[in-house]
Short mmCIF file of C-alpha atoms in Angstrom, two decimals:
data_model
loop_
_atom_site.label_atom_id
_atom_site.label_comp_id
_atom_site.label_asym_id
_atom_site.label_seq_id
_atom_site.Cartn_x
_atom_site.Cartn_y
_atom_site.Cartn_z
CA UNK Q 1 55.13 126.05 104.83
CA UNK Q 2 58.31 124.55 105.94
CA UNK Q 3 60.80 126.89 107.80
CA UNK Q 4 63.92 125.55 107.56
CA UNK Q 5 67.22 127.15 107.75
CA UNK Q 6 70.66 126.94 105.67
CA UNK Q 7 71.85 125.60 108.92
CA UNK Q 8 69.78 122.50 109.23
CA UNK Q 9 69.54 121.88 105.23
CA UNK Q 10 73.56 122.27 105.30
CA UNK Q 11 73.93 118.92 107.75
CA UNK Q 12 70.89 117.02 105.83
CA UNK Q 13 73.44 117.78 102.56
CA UNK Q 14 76.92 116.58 104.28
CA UNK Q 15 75.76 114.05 106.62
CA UNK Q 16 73.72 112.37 103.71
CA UNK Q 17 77.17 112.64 101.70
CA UNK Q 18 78.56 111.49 104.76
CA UNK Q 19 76.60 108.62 105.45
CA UNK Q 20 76.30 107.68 101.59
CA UNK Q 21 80.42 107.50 101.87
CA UNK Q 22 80.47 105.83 104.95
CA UNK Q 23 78.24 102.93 103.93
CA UNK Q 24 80.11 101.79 100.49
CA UNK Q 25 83.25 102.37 102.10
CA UNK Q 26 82.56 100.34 104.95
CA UNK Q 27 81.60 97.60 102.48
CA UNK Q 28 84.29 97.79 100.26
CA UNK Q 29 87.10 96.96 103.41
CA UNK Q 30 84.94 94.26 104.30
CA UNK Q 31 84.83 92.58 100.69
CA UNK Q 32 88.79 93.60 100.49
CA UNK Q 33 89.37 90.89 103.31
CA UNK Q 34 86.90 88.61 101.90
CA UNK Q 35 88.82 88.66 98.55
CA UNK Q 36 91.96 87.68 100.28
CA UNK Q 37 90.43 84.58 102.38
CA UNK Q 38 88.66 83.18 98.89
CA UNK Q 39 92.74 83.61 97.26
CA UNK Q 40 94.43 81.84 100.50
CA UNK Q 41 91.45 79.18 99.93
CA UNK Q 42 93.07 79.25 96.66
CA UNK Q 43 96.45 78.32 98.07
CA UNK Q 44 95.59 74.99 99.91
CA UNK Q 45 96.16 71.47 98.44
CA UNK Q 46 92.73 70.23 98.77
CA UNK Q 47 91.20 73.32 96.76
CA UNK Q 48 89.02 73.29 94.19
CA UNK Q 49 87.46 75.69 91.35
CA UNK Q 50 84.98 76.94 93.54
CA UNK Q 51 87.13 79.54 96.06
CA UNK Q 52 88.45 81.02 92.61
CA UNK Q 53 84.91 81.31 90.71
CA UNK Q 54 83.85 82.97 94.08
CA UNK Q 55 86.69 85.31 94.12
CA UNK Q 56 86.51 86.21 90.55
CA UNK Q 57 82.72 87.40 90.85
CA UNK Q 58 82.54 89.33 94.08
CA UNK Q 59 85.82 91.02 92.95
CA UNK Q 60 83.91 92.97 90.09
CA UNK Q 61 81.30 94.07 92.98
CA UNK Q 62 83.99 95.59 95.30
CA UNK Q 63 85.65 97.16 92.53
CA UNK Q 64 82.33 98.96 91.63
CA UNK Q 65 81.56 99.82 95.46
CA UNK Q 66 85.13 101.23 95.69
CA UNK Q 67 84.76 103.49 92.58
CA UNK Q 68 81.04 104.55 94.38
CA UNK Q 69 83.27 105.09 97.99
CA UNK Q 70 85.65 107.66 96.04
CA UNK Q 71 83.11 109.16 94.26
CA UNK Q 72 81.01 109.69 97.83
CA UNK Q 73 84.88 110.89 98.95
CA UNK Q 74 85.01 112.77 96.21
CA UNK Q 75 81.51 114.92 97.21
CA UNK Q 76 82.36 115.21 101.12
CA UNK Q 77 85.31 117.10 100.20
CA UNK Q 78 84.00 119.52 98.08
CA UNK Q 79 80.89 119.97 100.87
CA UNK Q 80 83.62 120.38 103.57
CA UNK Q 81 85.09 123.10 101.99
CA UNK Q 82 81.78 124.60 100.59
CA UNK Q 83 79.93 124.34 103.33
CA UNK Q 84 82.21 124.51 106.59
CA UNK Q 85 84.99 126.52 105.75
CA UNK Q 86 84.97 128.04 109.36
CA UNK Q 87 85.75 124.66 110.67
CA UNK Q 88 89.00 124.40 108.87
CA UNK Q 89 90.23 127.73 110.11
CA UNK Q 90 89.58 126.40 113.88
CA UNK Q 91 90.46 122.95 113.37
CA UNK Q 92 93.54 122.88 110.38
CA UNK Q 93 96.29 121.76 112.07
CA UNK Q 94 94.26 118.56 113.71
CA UNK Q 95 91.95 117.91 110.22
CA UNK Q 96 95.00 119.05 107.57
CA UNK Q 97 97.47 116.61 108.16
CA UNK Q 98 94.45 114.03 108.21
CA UNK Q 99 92.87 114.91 105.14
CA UNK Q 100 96.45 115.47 103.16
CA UNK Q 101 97.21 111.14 104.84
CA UNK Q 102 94.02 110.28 103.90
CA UNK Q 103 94.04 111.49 100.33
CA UNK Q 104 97.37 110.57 99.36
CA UNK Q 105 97.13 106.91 100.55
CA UNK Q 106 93.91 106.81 98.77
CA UNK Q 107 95.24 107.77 95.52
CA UNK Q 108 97.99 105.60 96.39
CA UNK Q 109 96.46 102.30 97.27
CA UNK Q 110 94.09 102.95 94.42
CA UNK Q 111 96.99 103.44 91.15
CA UNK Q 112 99.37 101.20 92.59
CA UNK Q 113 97.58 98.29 94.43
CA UNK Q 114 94.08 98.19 93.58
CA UNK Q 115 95.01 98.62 89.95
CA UNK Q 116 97.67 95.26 89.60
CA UNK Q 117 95.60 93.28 92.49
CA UNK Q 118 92.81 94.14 89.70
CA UNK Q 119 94.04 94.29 86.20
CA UNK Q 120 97.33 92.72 86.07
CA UNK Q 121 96.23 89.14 87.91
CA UNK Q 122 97.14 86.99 84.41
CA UNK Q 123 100.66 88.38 84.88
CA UNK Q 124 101.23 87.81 88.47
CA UNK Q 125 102.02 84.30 90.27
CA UNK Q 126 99.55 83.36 92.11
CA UNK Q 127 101.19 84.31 95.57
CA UNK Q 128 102.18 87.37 94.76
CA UNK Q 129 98.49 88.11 93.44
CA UNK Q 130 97.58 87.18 96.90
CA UNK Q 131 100.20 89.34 98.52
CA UNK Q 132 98.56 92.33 96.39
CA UNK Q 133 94.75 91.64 97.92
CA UNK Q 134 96.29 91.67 101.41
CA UNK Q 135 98.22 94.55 100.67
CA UNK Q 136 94.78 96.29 99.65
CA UNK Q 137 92.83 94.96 102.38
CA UNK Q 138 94.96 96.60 104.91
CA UNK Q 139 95.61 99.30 103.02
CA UNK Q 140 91.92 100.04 103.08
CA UNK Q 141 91.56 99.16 106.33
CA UNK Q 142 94.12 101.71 107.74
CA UNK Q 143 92.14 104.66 105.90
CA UNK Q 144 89.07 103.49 107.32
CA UNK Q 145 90.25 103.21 111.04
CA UNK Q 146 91.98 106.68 110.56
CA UNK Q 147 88.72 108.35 109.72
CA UNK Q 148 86.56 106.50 112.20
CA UNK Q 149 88.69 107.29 114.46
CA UNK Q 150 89.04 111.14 113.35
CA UNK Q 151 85.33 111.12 113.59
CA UNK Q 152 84.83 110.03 116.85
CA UNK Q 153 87.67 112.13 118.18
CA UNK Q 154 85.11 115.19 117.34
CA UNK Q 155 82.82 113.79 119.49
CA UNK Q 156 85.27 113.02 121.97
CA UNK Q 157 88.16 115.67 121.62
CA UNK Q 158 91.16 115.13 123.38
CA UNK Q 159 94.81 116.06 123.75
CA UNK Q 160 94.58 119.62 122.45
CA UNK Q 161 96.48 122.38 123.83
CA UNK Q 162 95.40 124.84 126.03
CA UNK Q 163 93.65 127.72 124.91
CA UNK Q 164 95.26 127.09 121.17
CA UNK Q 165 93.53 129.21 118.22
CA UNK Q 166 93.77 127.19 116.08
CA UNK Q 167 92.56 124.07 117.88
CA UNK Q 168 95.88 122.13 117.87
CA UNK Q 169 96.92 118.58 118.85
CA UNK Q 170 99.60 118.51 121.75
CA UNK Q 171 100.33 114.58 120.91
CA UNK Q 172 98.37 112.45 117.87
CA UNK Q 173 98.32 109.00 119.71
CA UNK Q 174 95.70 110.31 121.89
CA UNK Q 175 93.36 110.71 118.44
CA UNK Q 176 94.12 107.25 117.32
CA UNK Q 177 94.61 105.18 120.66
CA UNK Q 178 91.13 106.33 122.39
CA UNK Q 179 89.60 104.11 123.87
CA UNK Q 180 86.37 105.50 122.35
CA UNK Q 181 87.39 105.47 118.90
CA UNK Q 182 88.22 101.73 119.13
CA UNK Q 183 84.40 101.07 120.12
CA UNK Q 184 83.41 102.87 117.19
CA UNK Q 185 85.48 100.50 114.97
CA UNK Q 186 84.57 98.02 115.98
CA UNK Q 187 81.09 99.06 115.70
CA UNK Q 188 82.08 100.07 112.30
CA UNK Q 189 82.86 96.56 111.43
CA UNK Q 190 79.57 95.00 112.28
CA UNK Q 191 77.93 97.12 110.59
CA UNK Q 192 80.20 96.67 107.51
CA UNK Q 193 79.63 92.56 108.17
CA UNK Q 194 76.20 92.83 107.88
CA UNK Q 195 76.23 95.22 104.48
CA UNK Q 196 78.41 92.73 102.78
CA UNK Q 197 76.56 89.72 104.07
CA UNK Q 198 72.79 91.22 102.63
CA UNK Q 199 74.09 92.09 99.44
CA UNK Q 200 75.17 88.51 99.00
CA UNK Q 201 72.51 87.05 100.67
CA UNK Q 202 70.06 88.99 98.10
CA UNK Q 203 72.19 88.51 94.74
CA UNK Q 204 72.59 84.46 95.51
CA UNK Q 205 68.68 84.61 96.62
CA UNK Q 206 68.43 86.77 93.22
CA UNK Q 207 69.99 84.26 91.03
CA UNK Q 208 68.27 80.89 92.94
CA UNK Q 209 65.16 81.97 91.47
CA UNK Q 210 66.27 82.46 87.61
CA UNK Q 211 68.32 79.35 87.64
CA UNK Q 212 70.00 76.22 89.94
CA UNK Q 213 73.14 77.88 91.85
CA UNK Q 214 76.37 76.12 91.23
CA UNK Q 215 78.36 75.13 93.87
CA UNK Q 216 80.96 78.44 93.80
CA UNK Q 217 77.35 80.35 94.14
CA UNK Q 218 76.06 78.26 96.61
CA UNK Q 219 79.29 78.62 98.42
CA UNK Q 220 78.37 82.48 98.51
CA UNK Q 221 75.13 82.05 99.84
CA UNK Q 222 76.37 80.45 102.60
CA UNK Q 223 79.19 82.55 103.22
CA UNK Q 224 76.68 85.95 103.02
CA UNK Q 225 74.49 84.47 105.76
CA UNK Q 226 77.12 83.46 107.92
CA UNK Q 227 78.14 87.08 107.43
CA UNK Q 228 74.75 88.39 108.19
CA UNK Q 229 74.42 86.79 110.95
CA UNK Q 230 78.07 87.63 112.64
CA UNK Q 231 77.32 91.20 111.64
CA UNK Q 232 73.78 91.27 113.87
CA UNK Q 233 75.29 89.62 116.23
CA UNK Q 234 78.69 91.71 117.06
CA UNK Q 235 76.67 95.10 115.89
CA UNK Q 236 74.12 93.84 119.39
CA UNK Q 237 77.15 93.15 121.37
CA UNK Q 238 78.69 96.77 120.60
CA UNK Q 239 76.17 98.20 120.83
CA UNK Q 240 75.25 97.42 123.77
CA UNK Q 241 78.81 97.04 125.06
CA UNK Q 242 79.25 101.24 124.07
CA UNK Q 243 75.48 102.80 124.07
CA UNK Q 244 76.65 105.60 126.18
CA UNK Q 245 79.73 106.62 123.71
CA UNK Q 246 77.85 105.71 120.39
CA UNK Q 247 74.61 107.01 121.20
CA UNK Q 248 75.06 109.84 123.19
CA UNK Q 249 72.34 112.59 122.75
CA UNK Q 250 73.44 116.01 124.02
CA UNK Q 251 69.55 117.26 123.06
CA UNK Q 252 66.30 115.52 122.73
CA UNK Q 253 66.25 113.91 119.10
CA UNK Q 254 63.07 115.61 116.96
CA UNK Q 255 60.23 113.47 116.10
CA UNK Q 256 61.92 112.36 113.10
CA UNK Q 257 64.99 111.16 114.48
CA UNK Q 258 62.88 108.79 117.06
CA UNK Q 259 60.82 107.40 113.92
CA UNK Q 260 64.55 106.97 112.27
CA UNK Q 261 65.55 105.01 115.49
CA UNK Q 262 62.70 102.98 115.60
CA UNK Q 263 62.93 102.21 112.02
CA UNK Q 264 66.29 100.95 112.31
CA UNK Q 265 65.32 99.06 115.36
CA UNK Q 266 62.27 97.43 113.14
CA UNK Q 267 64.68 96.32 110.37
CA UNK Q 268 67.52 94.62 112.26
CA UNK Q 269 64.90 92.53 114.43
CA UNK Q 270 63.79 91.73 111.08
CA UNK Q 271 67.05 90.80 109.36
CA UNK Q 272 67.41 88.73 112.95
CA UNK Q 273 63.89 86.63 112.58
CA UNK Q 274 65.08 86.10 108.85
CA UNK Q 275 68.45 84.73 109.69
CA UNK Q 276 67.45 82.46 112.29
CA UNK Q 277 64.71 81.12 109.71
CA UNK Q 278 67.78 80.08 107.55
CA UNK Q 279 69.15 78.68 109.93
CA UNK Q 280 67.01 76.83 111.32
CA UNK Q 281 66.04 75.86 107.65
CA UNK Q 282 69.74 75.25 106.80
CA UNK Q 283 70.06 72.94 110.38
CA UNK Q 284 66.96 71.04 109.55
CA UNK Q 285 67.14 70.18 106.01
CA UNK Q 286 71.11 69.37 105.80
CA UNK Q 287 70.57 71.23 102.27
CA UNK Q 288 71.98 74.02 100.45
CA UNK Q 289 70.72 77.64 101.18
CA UNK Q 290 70.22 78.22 97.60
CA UNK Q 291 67.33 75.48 97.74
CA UNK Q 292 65.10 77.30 100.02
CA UNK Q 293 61.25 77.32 98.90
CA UNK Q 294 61.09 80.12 96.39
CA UNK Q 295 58.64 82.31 98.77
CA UNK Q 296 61.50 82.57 100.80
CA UNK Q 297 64.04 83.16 98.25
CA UNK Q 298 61.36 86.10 97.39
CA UNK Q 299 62.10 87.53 100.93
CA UNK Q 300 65.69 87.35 101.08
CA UNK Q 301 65.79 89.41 97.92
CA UNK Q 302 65.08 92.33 100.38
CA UNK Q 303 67.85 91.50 102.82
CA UNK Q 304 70.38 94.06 100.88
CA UNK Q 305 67.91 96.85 100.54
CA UNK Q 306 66.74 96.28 104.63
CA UNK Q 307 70.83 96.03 105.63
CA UNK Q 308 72.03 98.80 104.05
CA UNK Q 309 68.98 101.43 104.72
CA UNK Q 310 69.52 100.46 108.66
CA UNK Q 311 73.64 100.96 107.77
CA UNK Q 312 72.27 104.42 106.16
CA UNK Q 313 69.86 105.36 108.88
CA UNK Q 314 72.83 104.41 111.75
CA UNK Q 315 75.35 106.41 109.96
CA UNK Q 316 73.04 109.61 110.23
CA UNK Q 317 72.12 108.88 113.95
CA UNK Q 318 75.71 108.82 114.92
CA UNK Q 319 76.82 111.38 113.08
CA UNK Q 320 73.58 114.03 114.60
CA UNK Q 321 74.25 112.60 117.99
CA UNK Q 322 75.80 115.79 119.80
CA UNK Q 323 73.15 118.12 118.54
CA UNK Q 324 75.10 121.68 117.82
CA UNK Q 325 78.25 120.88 118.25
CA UNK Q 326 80.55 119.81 115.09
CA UNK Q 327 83.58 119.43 117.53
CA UNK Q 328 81.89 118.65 120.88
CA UNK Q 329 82.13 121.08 123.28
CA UNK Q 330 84.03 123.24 121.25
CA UNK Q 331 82.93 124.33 117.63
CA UNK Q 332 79.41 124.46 116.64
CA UNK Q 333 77.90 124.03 113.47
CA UNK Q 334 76.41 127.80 113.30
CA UNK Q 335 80.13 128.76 114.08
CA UNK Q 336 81.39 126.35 110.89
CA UNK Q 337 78.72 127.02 108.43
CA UNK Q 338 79.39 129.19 105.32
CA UNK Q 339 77.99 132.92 105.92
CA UNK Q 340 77.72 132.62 101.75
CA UNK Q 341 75.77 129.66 101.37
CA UNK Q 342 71.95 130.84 101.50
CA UNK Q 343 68.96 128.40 101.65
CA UNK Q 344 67.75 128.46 97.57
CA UNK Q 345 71.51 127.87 96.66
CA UNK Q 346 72.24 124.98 99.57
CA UNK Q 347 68.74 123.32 98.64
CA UNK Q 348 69.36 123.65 94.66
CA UNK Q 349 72.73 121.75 95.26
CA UNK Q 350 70.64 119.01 98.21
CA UNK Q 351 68.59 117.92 95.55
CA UNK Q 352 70.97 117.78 92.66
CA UNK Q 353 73.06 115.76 94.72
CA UNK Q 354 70.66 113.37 95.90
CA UNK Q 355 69.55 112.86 92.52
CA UNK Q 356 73.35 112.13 91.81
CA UNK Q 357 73.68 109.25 95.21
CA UNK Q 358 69.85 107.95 92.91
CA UNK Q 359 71.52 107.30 89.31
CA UNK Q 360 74.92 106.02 91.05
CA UNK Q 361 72.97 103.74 93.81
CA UNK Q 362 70.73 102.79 90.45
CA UNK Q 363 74.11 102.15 88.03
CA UNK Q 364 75.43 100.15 90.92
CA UNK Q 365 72.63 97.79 91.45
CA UNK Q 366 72.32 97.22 87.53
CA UNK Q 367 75.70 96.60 87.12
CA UNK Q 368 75.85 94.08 90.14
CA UNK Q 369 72.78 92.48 88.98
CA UNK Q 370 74.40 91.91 85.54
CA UNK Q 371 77.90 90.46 87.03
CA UNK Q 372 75.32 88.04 88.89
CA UNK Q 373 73.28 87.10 85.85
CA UNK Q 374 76.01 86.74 82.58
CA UNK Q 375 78.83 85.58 85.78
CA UNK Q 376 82.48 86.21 85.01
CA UNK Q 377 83.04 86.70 81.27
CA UNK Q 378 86.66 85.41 80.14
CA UNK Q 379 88.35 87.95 78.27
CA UNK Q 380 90.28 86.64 75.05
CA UNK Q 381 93.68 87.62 75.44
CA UNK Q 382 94.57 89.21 72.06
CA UNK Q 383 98.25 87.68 70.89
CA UNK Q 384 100.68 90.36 69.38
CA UNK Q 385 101.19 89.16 65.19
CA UNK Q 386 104.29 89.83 63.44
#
């Protein structure tokens, strides 16, 4: 039988919330700024239709991945109260503030930026459409950076003051300006490169085998392996560049964890071998990706599902990295964890909730796989009649 503890089945729950979050969020900042260099391709006097046929599809896809990222959001803050509750009495005045910032400019961003840069674009000029995508982008961008950087301050705490109960900040620049939490961004971002880049490599290879690819969708494909491959290649240079910070291990990893590492290992060489092949394709022929041979339009199909399992798998790995310790060195996860969460009730709500990430991951893919096949719908604008 399997002995497992509320302990260990409490971080499978909230660092598969966590990691679930952390992988659609990532995305969406990373389509944000896409969004806003199709518009300012838009803006320039030699433009043509296909910057704003590009925009207007991959738009619908990051506003379903954002609705998925605050839903994931939505989970890790019920967990983090359900399941940790200890952790917030030792660490509120460092994680209260945060979470309060964090929230708010969520909600924020989301009713009064996403909403126009989304809804309201017949109404707007064109620049000041524009200025609404940028203001989203960064807006997105800041959350991000403040929770990578909050999460890698946990592994790396800093700044507190001295024998504090509570565990309280003495200044908050030393949480955002670490040197280690910049690292972990910009790992972040690689990682979020090559997530966007696989799901357009795979819809584009998707729709090149249903029908020919017009030249806004060819424009995608190209732009999605470009992506794919800047992603590999920064997420081997930071990685590399920071092993020792990302991938710490304060204990041996368990024989699972080394298959995980392996299999994440397996998959980027993989996503590597297949975009050199395009490349080398691409170089060769002079020709449009969309016009590969349809065996390997068959294989690039896969590139999403390969991209954003290795995102998945990474996202665990770093979180698990310093073993018993939720704040390293300082709070462990037996001191954190919920004496009133038992193992029935914490495995009851595991599997519910996985089967929850299922029908959403599920919903997401059939919606983007519809946007892709029917493209972007114009919606009669109804006149008011006396």
């Amino acid at each position: 039988m399997w002995d497992i503890s509320s302990l260990q089945l409490a971080k499978l729950q909230f660092f598969s919330s966590l990691s679930f979050f952390s992988v659609f969020g990532l995305c969406t900042v990373v389509l944000g700024w896409l969004l806003l260099f199709c518009k300012c391709m838009t803006h320039r006097k030699a433009a043509d239709g296909r910057w704003m046929d590009m925009y207007r599809f991959w738009v619908r896809i990051f506003a379903l991945s954002m609705t998925v990222s605050l839903l994931g959001m939505v989970f890790l803050l019920i967990q983090s109260g359900a399941l940790w509750p200890n952790l917030f009495v030792r660490l509120g005045p460092v994680s209260g503030p945060l979470i309060v910032l964090i929230a708010a400019s969520t909600f924020i961003i989301k009713l009064f930026v996403t909403d126009v840069m989304l809804y309201r674009q017949g109404t707007l000029s064109s620049w000041l459409h524009s200025i609404f995508v940028l203001l989203a982008a960064f807006g997105l961008t800041v959350i991000a950076v403040l929770l990578i950087c909050f999460q890698s301050w946990l592994h790396f705490p800093a700044g507190l003051a001295s024998d504090a109960v509570p565990l309280t900040l003495t200044d908050w620049r030393v949480l955002i300006l670490q040197a280690q939490a910049w690292h972990r961004v910009a790992f972040m971002i690689a990682l979020g490169c090559l997530g966007v880049g696989g799901l357009m490599v795979s819809i584009s290879a998707s729709e090149a085998l249903t029908k020919p690819l017009n030249a806004a969708e060819q424009l995608g494909f190209g732009i999605g392996t470009g992506l794919t491959t800047l992603g590999l290649g920064a997420l081997a240079a930071s990685g590399a560049a920071f092993q020792t910070e990302l991938f710490r291990q304060a204990a041996p990893l368990p024989i699972i964890g080394v298959w995980a590492q392996q299999l994440v290992l397996g998959l980027l060489v993989l996503l590597a071998l297949v975009s050199l092949a395009q490349w080398c394709w691409y170089l060769k022929r002079r020709s449009d990706f969309g016009k590969l041979p349809r065996w390997a339009q068959h294989v690039l199909v896969w590139v999403a599902p390969a991209s954003w399992l290795a995102l998945w798998l990474i996202q665990v790995q770093l979180s698990l990295r310093d073993g018993q310790y939720f704040v390293h060195g300082l709070v462990t996860y037996a001191e954190a964890l919920s004496s009133e969460q038992g193992v029935v009730l914490i495995s009851a709500v595991t599997v519910v909730m996985w089967l929850l990430f299922a029908v959403i991951l599920a919903g997401f893919i059939f919606l983007a796989r519809r946007a892709a096949r029917y493209g972007v719908v114009p919606v009669r604008k109804i006149r008011r009649t006396a």
